[in-house]
Tab-separated table of C-alpha atoms in Angstrom:
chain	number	residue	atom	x	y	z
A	265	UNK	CA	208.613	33.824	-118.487
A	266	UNK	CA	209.243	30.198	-116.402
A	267	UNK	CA	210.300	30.556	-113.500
A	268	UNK	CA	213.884	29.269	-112.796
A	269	UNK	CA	213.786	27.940	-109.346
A	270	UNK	CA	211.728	25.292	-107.417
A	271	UNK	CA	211.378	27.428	-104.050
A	272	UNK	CA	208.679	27.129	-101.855
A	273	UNK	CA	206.717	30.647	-102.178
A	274	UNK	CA	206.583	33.028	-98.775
A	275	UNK	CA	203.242	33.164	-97.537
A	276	UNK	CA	201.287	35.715	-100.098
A	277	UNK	CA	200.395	38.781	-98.854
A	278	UNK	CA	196.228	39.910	-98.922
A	279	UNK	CA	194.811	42.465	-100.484
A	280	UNK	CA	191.381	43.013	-99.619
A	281	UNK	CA	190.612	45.809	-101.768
A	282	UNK	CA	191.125	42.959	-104.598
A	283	UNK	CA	187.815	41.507	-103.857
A	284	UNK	CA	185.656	44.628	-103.344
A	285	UNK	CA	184.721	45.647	-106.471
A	286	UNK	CA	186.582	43.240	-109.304
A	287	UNK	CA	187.174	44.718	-112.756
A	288	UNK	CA	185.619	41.946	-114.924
A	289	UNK	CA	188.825	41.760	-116.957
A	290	UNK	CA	187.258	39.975	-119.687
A	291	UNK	CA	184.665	43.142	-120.672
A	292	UNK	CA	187.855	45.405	-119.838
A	293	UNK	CA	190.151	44.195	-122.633
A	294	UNK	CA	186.894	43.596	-125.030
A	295	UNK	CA	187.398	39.751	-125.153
A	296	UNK	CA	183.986	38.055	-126.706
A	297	UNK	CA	183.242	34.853	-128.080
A	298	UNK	CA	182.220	36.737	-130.883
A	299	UNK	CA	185.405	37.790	-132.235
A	300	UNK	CA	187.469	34.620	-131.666
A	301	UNK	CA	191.004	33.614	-130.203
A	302	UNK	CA	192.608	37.349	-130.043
A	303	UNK	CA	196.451	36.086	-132.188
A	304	UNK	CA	199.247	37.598	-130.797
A	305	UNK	CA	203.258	37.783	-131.562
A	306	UNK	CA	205.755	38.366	-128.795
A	307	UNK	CA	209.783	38.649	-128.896
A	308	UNK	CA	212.003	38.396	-125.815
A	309	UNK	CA	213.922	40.810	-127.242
A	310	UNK	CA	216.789	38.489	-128.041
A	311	UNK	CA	219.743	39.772	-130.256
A	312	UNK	CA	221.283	36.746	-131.623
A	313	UNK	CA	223.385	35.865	-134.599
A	314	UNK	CA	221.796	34.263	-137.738
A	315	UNK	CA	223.086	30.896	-137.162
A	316	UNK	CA	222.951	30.155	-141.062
A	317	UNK	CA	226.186	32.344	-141.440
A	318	UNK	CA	227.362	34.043	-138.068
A	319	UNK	CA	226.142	37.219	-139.116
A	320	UNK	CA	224.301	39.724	-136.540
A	321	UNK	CA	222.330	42.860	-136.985
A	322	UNK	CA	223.717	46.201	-135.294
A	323	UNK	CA	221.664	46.575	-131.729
A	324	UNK	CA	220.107	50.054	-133.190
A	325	UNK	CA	218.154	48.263	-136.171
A	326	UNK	CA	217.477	45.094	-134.094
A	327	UNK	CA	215.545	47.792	-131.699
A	328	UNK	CA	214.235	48.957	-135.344
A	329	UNK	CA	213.115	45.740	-136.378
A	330	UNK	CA	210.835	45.362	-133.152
A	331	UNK	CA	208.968	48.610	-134.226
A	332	UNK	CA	208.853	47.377	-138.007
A	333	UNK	CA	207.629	43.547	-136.398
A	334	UNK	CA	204.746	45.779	-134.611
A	335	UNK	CA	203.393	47.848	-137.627
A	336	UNK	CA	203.318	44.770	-139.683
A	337	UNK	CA	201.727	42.574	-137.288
A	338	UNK	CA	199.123	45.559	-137.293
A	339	UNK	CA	198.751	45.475	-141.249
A	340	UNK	CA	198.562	41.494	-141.221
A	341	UNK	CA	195.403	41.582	-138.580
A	342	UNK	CA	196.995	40.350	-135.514
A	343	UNK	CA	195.302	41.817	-132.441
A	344	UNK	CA	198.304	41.633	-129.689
A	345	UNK	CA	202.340	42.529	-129.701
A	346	UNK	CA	204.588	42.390	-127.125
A	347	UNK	CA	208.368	42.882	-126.723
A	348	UNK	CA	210.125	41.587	-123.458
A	349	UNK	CA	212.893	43.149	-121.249
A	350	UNK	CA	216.301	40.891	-120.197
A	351	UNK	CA	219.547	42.362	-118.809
A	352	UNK	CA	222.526	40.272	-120.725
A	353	UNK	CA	224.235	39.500	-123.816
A	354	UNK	CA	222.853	38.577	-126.756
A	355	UNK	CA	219.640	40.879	-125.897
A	356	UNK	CA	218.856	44.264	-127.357
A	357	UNK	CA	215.323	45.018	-125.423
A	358	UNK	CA	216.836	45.984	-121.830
A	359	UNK	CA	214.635	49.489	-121.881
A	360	UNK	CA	211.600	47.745	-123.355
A	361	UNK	CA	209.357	50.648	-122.102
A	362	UNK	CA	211.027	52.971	-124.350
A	363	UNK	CA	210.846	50.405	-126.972
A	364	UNK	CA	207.318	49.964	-126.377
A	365	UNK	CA	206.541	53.734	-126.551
A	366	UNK	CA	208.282	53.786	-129.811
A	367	UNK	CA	205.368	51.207	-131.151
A	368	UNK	CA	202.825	52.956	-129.361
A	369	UNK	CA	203.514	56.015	-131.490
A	370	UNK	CA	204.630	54.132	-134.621
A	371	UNK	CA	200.819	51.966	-134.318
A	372	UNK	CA	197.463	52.956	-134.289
A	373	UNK	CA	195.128	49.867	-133.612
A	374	UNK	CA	197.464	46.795	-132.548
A	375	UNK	CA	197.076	46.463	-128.580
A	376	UNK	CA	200.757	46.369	-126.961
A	377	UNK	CA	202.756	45.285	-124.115
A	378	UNK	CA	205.612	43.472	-122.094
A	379	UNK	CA	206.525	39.935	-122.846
A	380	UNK	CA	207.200	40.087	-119.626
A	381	UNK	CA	208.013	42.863	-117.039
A	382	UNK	CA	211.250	41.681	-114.566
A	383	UNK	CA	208.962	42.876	-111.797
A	384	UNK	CA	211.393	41.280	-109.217
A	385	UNK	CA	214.599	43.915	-110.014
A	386	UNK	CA	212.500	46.734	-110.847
A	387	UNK	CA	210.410	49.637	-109.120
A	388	UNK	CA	206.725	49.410	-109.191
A	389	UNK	CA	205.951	52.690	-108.910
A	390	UNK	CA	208.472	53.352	-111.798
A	391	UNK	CA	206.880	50.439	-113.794
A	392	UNK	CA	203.530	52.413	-113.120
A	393	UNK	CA	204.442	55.689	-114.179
A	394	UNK	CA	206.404	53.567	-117.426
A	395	UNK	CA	203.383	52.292	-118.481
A	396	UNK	CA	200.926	54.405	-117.826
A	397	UNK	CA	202.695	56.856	-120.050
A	398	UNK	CA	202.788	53.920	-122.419
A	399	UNK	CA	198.622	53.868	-122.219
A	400	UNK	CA	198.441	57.859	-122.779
A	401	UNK	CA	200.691	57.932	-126.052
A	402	UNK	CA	198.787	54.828	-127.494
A	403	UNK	CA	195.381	56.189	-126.761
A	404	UNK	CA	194.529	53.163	-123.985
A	405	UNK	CA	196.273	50.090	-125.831
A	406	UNK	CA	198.848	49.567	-123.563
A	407	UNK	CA	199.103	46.462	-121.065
A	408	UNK	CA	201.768	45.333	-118.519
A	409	UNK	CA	202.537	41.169	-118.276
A	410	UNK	CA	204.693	40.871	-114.711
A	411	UNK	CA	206.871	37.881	-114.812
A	412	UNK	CA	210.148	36.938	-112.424
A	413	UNK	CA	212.679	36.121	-114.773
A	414	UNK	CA	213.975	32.863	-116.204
A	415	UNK	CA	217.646	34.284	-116.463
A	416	UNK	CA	218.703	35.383	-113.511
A	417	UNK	CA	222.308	37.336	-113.945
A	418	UNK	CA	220.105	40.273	-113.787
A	419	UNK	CA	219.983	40.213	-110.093
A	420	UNK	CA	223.610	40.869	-109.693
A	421	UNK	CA	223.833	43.117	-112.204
A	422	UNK	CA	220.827	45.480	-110.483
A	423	UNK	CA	221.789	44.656	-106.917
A	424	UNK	CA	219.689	42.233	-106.080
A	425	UNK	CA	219.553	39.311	-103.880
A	426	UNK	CA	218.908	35.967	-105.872
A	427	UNK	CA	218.038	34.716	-102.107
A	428	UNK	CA	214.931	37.343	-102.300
A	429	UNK	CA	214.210	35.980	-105.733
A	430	UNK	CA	209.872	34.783	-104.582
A	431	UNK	CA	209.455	37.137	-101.815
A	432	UNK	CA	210.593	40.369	-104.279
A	433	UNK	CA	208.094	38.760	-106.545
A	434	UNK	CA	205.362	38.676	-104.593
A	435	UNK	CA	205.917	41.624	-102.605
A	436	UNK	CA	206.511	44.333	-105.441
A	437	UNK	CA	203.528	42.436	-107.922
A	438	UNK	CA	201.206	43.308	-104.771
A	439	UNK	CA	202.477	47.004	-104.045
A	440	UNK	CA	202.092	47.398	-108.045
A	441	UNK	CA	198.277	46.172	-107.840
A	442	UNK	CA	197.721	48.638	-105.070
A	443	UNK	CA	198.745	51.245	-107.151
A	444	UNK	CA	196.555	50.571	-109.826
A	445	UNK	CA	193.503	50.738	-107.826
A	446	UNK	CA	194.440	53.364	-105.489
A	447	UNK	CA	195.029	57.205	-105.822
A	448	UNK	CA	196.834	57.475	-103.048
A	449	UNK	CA	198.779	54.483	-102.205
A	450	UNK	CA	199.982	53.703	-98.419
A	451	UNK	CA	202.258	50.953	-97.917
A	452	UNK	CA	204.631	49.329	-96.084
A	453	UNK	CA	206.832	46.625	-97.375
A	454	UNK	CA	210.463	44.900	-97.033
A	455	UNK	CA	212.569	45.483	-99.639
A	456	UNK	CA	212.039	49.140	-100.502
A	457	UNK	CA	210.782	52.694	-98.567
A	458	UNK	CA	207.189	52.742	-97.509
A	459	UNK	CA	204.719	54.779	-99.203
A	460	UNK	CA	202.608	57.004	-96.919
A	461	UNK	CA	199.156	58.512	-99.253
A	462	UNK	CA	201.529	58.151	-102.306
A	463	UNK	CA	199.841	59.589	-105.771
A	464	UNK	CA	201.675	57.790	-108.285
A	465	UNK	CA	201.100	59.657	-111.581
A	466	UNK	CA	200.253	59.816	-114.419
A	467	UNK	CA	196.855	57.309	-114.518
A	468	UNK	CA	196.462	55.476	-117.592
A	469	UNK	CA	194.414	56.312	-119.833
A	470	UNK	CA	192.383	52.661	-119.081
A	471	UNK	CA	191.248	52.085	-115.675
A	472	UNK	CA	192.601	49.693	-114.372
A	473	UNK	CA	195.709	49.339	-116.804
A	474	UNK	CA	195.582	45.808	-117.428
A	475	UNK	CA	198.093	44.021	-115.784
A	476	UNK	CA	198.974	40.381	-116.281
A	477	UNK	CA	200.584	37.731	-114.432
A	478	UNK	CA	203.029	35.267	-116.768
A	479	UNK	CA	203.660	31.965	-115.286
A	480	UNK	CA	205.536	28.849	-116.451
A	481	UNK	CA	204.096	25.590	-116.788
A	482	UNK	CA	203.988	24.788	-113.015
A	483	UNK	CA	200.228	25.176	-110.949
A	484	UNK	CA	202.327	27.086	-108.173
A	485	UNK	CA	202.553	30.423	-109.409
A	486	UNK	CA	199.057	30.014	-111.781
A	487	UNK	CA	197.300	29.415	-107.891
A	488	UNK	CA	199.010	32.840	-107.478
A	489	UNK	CA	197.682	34.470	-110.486
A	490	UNK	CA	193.957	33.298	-109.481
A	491	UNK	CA	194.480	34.036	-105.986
A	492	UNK	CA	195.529	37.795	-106.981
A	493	UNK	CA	192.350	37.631	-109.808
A	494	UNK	CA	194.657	38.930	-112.107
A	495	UNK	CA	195.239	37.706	-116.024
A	496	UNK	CA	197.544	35.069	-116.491
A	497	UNK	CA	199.761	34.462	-119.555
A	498	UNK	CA	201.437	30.494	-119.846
A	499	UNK	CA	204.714	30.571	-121.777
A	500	UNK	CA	205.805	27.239	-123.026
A	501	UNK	CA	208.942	25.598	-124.416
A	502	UNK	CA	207.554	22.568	-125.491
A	503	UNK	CA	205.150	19.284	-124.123
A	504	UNK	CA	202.036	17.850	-125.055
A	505	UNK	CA	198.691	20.424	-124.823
A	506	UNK	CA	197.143	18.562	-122.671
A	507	UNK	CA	200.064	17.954	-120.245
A	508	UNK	CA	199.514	22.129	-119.167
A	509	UNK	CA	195.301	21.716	-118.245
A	510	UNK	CA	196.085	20.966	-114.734
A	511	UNK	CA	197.812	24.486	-114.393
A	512	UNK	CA	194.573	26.370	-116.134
A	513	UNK	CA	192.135	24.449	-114.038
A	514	UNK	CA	193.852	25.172	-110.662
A	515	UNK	CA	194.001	28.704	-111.875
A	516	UNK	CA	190.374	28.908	-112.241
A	517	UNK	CA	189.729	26.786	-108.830
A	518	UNK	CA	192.053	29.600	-107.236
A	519	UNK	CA	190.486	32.538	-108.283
A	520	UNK	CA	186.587	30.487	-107.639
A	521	UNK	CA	188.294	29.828	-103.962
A	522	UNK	CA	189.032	34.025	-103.648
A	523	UNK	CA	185.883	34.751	-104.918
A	524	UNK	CA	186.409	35.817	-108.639
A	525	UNK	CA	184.768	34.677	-111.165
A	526	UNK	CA	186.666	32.521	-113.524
A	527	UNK	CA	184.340	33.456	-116.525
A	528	UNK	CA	186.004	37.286	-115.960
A	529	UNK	CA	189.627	36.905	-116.288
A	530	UNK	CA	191.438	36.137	-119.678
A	531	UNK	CA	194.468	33.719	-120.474
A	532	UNK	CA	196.645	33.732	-123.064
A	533	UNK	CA	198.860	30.936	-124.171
A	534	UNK	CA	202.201	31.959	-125.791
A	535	UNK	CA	205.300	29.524	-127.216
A	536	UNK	CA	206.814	28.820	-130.610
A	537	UNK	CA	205.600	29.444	-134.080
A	538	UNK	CA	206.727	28.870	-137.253
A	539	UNK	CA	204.640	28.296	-140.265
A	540	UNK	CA	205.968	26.474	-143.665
A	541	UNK	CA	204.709	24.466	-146.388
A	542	UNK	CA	204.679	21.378	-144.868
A	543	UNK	CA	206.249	20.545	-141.092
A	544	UNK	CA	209.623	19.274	-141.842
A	545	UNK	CA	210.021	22.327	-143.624
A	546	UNK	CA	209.348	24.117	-140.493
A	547	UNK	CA	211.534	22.081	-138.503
A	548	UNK	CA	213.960	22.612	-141.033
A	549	UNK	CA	213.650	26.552	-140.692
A	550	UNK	CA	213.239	27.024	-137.145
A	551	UNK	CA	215.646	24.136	-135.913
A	552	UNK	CA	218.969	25.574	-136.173
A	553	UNK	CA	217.586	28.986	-134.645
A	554	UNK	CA	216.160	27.397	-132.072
A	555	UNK	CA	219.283	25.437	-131.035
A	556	UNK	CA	221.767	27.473	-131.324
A	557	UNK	CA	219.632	30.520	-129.435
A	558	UNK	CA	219.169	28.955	-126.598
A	559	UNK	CA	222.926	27.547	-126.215
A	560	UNK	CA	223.914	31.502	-125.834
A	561	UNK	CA	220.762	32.483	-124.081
A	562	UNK	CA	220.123	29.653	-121.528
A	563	UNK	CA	223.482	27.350	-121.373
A	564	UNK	CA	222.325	24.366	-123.696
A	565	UNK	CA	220.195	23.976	-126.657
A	566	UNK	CA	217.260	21.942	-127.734
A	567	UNK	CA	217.696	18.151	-128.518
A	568	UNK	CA	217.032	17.235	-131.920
A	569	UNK	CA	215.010	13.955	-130.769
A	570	UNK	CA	212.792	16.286	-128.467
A	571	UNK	CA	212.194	19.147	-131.210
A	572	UNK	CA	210.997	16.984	-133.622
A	573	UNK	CA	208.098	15.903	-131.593
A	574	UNK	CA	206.919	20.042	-132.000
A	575	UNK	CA	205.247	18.030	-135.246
A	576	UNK	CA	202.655	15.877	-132.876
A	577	UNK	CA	199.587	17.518	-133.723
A	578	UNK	CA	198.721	17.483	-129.762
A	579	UNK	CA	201.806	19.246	-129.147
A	580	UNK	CA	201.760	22.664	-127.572
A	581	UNK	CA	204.735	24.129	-130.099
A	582	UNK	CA	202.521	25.661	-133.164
A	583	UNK	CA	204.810	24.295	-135.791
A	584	UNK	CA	204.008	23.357	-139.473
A	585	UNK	CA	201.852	24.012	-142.468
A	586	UNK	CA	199.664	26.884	-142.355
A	587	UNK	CA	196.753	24.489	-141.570
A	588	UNK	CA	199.022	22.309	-139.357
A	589	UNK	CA	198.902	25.691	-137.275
A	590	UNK	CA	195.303	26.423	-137.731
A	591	UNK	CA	194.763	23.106	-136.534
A	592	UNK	CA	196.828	23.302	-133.566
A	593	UNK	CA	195.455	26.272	-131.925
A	594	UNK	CA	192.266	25.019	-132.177
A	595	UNK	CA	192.837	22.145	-130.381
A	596	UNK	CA	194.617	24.193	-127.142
A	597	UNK	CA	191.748	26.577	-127.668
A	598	UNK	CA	189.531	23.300	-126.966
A	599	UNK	CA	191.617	22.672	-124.098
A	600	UNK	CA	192.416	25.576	-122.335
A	601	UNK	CA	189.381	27.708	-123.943
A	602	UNK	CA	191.621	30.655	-123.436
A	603	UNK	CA	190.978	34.114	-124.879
A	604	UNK	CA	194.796	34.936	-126.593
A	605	UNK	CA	197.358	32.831	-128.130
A	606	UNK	CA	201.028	34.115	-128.134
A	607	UNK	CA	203.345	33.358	-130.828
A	608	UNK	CA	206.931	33.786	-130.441
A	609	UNK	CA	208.960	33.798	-134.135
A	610	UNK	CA	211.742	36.053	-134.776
A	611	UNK	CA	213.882	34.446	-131.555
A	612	UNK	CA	217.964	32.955	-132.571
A	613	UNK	CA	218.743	35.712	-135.231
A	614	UNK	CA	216.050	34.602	-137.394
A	615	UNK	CA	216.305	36.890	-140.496
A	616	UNK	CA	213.989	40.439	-140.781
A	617	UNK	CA	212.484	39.196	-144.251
A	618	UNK	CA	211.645	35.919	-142.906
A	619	UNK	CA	210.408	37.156	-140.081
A	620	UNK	CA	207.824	39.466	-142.106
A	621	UNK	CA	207.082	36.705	-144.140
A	622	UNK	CA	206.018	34.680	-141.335
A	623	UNK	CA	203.932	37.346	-140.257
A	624	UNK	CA	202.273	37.803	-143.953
A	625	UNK	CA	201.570	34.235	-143.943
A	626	UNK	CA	199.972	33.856	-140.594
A	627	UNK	CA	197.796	37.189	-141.447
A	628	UNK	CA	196.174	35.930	-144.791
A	629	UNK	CA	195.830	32.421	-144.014
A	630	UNK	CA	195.946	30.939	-140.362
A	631	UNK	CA	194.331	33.821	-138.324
A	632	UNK	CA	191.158	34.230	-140.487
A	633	UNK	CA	190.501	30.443	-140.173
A	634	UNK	CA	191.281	31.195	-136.293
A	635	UNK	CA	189.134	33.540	-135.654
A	636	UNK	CA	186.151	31.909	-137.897
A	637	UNK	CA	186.222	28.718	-136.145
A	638	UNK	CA	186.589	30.045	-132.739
A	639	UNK	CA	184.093	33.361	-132.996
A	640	UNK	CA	180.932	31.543	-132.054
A	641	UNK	CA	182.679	29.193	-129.104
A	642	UNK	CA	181.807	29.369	-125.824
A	643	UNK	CA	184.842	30.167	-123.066
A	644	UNK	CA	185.367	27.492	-121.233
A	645	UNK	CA	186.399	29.600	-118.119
A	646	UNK	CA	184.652	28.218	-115.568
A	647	UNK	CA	184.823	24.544	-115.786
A	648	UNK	CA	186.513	22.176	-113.680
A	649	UNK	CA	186.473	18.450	-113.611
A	650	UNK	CA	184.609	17.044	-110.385
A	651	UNK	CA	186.847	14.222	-110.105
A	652	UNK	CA	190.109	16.947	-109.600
A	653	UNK	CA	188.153	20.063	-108.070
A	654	UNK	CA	188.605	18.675	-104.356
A	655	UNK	CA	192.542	18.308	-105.220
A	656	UNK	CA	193.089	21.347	-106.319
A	657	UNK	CA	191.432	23.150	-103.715
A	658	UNK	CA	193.574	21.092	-101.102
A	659	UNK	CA	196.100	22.938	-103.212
A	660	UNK	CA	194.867	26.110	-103.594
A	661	UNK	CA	194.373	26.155	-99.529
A	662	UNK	CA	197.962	25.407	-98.953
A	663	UNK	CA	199.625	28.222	-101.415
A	664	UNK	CA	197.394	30.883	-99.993
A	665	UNK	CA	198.228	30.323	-96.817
């Protein structure tokens, strides 16, 4: 979900019809105060071997395992899962639509989406008709997180310019709005044929489909996200809770500065989770996966030194004992007072039956305490510190231009 380069964004393009008349996002998805921090699992998708002994799963019942992942999160009382596409070895999920309509059909309650949709290499009018199809089979439960994608030898492989990598971005995430909230969709664009009263079909069964921005830990493209009044998903690696604030309040101050209201549109925060009897246990467990995934996925693993400070209670990696965990979402909840939290735990060939586990565990005994402490909070949406508000607005002011 971060976003691999450091370029400086191409000037974003408007759209007015944003502004009109604003979904409030919040009532759309049926996030309340009174129900508490929705929990959520997500997989990239990865296909890894178990690092323990080398061994690796056929792709057909890795793609199995996402769907079995999804009905159990269901049982266990989680409220979100996603599944993520990538285009390279050592991934199974490249047609995660199809996966996804596989869980749609295969769930009844369980709300699901895209990790994160490589909106950059793709067609947004065939993302549309993807997901809207997606909404109809799961009876309005589907939702769509655009990203740009951290690994980027899925440009070549689609025909793609890595050059174009922000301006395909921007451009196809705005054409895809418009087609949300249009029937008929005229357009003109660079880097595919114009659309001239275009009726992309089928709708989705919501209106709007809800349709998410992820973003790294970087303010640039969270300024974007508020600037577009969209939902924003942060995906993390690691760092302290606290370190990421800066990026939530300059989304808010973005979307305040386009006119939204902050107190409409939902975050979710998503990273690591693992959940043990006591944390060394869990670094124990999710160490070597960790490691030796990202080596094959990304070029390099995870330093031992820097891992180990996942334990810090202020640390943004949910890692430890089930009320380690408890305890650690509450305190980002504090701090971001976001409406979803993410967690990612079957990634570096981490075994099916430990992988259910997990998800047994965090159903009986961290989401209850989750939701009980956080159902009567109030969102924090709309607050931003007087002594940074004029900052970020500088900021704001100079990515929307």
């Amino acid at each position: 979900m971060s976003d691999p380069t450091g370029q400086t964004a191409p000037p974003e393009q408007t759209a007015p019809t944003e502004q009109a008349q604003p979904t409030n996002m919040m009532d759309h998805l049926g996030f309340s105060s009174g129900q508490g921090l929705q929990f959520g699992m997500y997989s990239l998708g990865d296909h890894l071997p178990d690092p323990a002994d080398g061994s690796r799963v056929s792709p057909g019942e890795r793609i199995r395992e996402f769907i079995g992942y999804a009905q159990a999160a269901e049982d266990a009382g989680f409220d979100f899962f996603s599944v993520g596409e990538s285009h390279q070895e050592y991934f199974a999920s490249q047609a995660h639509a199809v996966i996804l309509g596989a869980i749609a059909q295969a769930t009844s309650t369980i709300r699901i989406g895209s990790t994160s949709t490589i909106l950059s290499t793709s067609d947004p009018v065939r993302v549309f008709e993807n997901f809207s199809t997606i909404d109809h089979i799961s009876n309005g439960r589907a939702e769509l997180v655009a990203g740009r994608a951290s690994r980027i030898g899925l440009f070549e492989l689609l025909g793609y310019d890595l050059r174009d990598y922000e301006e395909l971005f921007e451009e196809k995430f705005e054409l895809l709005g418009r087609i949300n909230r249009e029937q008929r969709v005229t357009w003109s664009g660079k880097f595919r044929a114009p659309l001239n009263s275009a009726e992309v079909l089928p709708r989705p069964a919501q209106d709007p489909l809800p349709i998410w921005r992820a973003v790294g830990g970087a303010p640039t493209s969270a300024i974007k996200a508020g600037l577009a009044g969209v939902p924003m998903v942060m995906a993390h690696l690691g760092g302290t809770t606290s370190s990421f604030k800066p990026t939530v309040d300059a989304y808010r101050e973005a979307a305040r500065h386009r006119g939204f209201d902050p107190a409409t549109l939902p975050i979710a925060n998503a990273g690591f989770l693992h959940v043990a009897d006591t944390s060394q246990e869990a670094l124990r467990g999710l160490y070597p996966h960790i490691n030796e995934g990202m080596k094959r996925t990304n070029g390099q693993g995870m330093p031992k030194q820097l891992f180990a400070q996942a334990v810090d209670p202020h640390s943004i990696v949910n890692l430890g004992s089930p009320q380690q965990i408890v305890e650690k979402v509450l305190h980002q909840h504090e701090i971001f007072g976001h409406q979803r939290y993410l967690g990612q735990i079957d990634f570096g060939g981490m075994p099916y039956e430990k992988v259910m586990n997990q998800i047994e565990i965090l159903g009986s005994e961290v989401i209850p305490a989750v939701k009980k402490y956080t159902a009567s909070s109030t969102p924090l949406a709309a607050s931003t510190p007087p002594a940074t508000s004029a900052m970020k607005a500088n900021t704001v002011e100079e990515v929307s231009r």
